[in-house]
XYZ file of C-alpha atoms in Angstrom:
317
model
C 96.903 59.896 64.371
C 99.924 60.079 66.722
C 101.423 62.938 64.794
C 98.497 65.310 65.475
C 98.768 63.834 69.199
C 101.704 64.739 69.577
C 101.946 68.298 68.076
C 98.966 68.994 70.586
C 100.608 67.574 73.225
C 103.907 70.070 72.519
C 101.768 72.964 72.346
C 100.347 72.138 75.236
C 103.313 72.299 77.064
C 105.042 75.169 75.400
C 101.873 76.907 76.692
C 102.198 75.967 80.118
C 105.474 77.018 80.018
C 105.076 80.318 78.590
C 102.452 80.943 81.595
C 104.561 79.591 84.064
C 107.578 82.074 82.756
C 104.778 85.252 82.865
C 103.259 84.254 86.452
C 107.046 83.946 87.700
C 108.094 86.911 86.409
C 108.423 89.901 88.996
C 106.902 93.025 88.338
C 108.486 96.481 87.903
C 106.990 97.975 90.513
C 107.442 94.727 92.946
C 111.377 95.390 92.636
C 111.039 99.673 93.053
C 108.615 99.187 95.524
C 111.505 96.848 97.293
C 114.380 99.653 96.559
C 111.783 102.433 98.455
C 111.243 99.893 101.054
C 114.761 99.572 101.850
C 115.538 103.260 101.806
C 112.954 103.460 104.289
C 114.240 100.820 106.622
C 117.526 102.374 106.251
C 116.137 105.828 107.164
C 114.277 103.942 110.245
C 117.664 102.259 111.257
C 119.673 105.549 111.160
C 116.826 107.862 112.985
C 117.013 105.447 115.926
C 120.992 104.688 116.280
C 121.027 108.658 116.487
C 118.754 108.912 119.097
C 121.449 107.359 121.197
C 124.218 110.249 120.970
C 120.606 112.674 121.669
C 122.449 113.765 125.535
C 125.816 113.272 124.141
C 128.260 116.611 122.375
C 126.281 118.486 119.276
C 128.163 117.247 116.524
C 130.202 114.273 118.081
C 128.184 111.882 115.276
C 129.243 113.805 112.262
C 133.438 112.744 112.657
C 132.473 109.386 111.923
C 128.992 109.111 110.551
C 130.235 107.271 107.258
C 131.759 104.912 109.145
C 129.030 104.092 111.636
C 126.228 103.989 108.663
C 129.196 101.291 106.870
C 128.371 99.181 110.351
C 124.992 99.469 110.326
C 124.558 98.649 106.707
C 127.070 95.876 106.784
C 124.683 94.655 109.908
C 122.243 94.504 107.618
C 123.571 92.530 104.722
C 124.787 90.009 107.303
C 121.709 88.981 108.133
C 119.491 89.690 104.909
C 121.192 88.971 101.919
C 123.909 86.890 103.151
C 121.961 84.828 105.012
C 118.288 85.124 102.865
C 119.448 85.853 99.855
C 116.985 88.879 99.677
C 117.003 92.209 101.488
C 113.858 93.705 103.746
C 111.726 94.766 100.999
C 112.011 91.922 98.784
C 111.399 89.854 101.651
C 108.331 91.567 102.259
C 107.197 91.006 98.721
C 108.126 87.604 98.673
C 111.196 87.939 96.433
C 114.871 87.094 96.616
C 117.601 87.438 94.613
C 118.710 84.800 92.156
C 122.144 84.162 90.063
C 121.321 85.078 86.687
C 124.802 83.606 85.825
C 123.999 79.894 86.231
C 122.693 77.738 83.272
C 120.412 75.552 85.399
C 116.784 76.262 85.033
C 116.067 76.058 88.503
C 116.584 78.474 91.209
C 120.041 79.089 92.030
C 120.950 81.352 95.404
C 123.548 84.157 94.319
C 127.136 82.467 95.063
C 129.100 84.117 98.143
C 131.557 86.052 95.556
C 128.239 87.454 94.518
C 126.841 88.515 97.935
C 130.478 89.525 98.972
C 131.016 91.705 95.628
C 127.551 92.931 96.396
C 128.253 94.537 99.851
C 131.438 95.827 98.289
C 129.770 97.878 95.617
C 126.954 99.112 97.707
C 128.390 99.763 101.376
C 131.998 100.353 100.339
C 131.077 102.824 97.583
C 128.498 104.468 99.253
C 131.163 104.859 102.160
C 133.754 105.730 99.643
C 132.257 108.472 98.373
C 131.091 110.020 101.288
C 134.460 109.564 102.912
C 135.679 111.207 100.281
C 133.923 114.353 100.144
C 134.734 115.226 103.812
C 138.250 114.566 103.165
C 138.049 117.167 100.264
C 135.758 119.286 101.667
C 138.572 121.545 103.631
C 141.747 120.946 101.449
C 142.851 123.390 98.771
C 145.445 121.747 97.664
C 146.056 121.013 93.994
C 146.664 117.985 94.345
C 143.314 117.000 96.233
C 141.917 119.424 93.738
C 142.674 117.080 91.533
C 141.581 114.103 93.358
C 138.213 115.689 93.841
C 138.010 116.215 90.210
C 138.643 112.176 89.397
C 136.591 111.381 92.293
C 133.569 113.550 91.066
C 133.810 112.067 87.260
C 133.929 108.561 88.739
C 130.986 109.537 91.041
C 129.072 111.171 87.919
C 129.964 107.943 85.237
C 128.399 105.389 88.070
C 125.236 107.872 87.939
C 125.035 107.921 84.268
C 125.762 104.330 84.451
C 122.484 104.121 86.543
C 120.383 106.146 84.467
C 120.779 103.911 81.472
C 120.380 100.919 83.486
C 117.228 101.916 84.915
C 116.020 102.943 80.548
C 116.698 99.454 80.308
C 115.061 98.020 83.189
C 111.931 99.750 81.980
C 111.652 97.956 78.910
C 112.707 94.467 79.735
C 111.719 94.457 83.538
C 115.287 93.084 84.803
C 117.755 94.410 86.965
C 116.641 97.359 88.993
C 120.139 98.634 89.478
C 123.829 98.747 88.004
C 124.837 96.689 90.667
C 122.644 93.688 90.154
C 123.627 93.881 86.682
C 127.081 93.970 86.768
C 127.032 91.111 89.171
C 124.219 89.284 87.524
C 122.128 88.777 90.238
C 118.298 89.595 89.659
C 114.714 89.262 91.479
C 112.996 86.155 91.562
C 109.788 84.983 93.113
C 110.091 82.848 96.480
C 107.226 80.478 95.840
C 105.563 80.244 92.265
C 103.003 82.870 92.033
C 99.346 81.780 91.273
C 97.674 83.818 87.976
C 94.649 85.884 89.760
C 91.631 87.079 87.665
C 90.697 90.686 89.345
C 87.794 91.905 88.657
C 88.202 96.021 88.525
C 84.366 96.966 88.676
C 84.942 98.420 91.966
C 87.852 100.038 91.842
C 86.494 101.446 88.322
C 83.519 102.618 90.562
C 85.786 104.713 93.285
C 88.058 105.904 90.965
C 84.870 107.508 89.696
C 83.306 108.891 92.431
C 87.054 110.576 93.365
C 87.159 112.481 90.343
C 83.731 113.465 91.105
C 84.094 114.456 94.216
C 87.542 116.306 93.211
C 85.551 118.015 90.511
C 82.914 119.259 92.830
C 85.775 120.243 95.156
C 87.581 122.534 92.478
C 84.090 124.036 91.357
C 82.436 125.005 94.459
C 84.606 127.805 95.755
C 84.032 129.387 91.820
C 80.213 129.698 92.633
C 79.103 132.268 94.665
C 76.662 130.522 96.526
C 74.600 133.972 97.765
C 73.995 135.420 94.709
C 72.530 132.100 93.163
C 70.453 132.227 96.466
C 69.181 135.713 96.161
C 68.826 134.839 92.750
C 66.998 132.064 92.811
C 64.908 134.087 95.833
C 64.107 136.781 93.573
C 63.035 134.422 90.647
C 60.746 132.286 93.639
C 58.983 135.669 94.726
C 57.365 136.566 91.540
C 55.698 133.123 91.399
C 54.265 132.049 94.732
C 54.186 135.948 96.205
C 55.917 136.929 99.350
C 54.222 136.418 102.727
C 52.403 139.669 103.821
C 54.011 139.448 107.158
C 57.678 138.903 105.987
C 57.329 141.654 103.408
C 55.972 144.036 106.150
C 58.733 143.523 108.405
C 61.156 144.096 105.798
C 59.654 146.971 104.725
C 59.345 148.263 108.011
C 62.601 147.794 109.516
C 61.940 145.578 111.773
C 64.002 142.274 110.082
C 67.024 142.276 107.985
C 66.446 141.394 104.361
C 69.544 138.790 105.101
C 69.483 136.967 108.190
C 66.086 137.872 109.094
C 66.954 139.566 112.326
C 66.238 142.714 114.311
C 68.826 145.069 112.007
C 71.938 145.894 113.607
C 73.205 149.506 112.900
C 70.809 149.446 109.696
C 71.636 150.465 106.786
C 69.386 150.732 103.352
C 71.632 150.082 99.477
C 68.744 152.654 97.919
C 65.660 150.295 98.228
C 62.925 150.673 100.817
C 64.514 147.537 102.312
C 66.878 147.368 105.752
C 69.889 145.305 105.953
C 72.373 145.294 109.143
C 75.382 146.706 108.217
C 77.719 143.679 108.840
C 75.147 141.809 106.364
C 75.032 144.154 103.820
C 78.848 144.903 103.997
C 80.217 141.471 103.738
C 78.146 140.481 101.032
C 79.359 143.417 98.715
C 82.933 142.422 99.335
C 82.120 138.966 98.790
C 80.164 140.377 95.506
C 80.466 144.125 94.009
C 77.051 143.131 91.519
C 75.532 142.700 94.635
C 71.643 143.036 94.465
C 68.397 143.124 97.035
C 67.912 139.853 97.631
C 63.859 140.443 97.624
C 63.382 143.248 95.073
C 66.861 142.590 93.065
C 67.508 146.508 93.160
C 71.264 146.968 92.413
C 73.918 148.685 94.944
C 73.775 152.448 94.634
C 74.869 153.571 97.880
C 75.196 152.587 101.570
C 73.540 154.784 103.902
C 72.624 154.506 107.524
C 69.181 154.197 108.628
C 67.990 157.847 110.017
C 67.687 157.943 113.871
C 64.456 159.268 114.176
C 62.885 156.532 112.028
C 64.784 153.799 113.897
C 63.812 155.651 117.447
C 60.036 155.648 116.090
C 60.097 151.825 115.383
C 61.656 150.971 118.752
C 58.827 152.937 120.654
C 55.822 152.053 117.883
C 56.816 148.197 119.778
């Protein structure tokens, strides 16, 4: 009876731990969205420590702008992850780095060779390297020439290196970059995270109604809207009959077959109907099949209404 008991009771626990592992477990996009987060303060940091050499020399920035980013960024990693253990963006995603090195189970800060080794590879490099292509920007010398040339293998080995890593950080979810690898120092949780059931009925719901309204977006402007309406006009005529007094007008001149208004400059398409010109001329660019939209009698030619019939319209009123 014990046996069973206790099999239960180890399953149990193996269980619990298994959970606890998955709901402790940082996400992929929890540690890029960190990496973009940084950039971005970065970018913030840099935009306003050059707004204060804004009155100063054009160019006076640009003899030592590697060397005044290394500050800046060493300013940084003073206070973050020497200090926090965790940068800006992991600490506003409630993660920090942890030593991947140590056996204990429990969370272990990365040690201060760590955190030193870490500014080294990121500030110091990243200073390197740009230090080094403005020092071999304007020398022609072979022997810089072939400086340059080491310089841009090491440069393009570190970048391969980084490719790969990131392959592998897509399939097992550890150690965003080289440098966290080769230092073994990885994301962790600050406080255990709680397992959340969310329901996705809503989101399910807008995601719909986007695509909808993206669909309807993208279709629109491939209808032409006036000739379904004279269309549909010409279909609605037949059936219910046109009103005596509309027809007349139309008929007579006296109200554009379009907008319904006293014709300006009129203008007939071959039908006994009047049109203003500005009507009936942007609705046969906007449509060469364009027809009458109360008899449907195609486009044969434009001609201007005669004077003396327009003159004896005015005066019949």
């Amino acid at each position: 009876m014990a046996l069973p008991l206790l099999g239960t009771f180890r399953e149990d626990m193996a269980s619990r731990e298994e959970k606890t592992k998955r709901t402790n477990r940082v996400l992929r996009i929890s540690q890029l969205d960190a990496l973009e987060l940084n950039k971005a303060v970065e970018q913030l940091v840099w935009a306003q420590f050059t707004q204060c050499f804004h009155g100063f020399k054009p160019g006076l920035l640009a003899h030592f702008e590697p060397e005044a980013k290394a500050v800046l960024w060493l300013f940084l990693w003073r206070f973050t992850i020497y200090s926090r253990n965790a940068t800006v963006g992991q600490s506003v995603l409630n993660i920090q780095y942890k030593n991947d090195f140590s056996p204990k189970q429990r969370y272990q800060p990365p040690s201060k060779h760590q955190k030193l080794w870490y500014a080294v590879c990121t500030i110091g490099g990243t200073w390197l390297e740009e230090r080094c292509y403005d020092l071999f920007r304007n020398r022609h010398l072979a022997s810089f020439g072939k400086a340059r040339q080491c310089v841009n293998v090491v440069v393009g080995l570190l970048k391969l290196g980084g490719l790969i890593n990131f392959l592998i950080f897509l399939q097992r979810g550890k150690f965003a970059t080289l440098t966290e690898r080769l230092l073994g120092i990885r994301s962790a949780f600050c406080k255990p995270q709680s397992v959340r059931e969310v329901g996705f009925e809503y989101m399910n719901r807008e995601l719909l109604w986007h695509g909808f309204a993206e669909f309807l977006i993208f279709l629109l402007p491939l209808i032409n809207m006036q000739k379904l309406k004279a269309k549909l006009s010409s279909w609605r005529i037949p059936l219910i009959g046109a009103p005596n007094g509309d027809s007349t007008l139309a008929t007579s001149g006296k109200q554009c077959s379009l907008c319904g208004e006293w014709p300006t400059m009129p203008h007939t398409i071959g039908c006994e109907h009047i049109f203003c010109y500005y009507c009936v001329k942007s609705s046969l660019l906007f449509d060469m099949s364009f027809t009458c939209p109360k008899c449907g009698t195609e486009v044969h030619s434009l001609q201007p209404l005669k004077s003396g019939i327009e003159m004896s319209e005015v005066n019949a009123l």
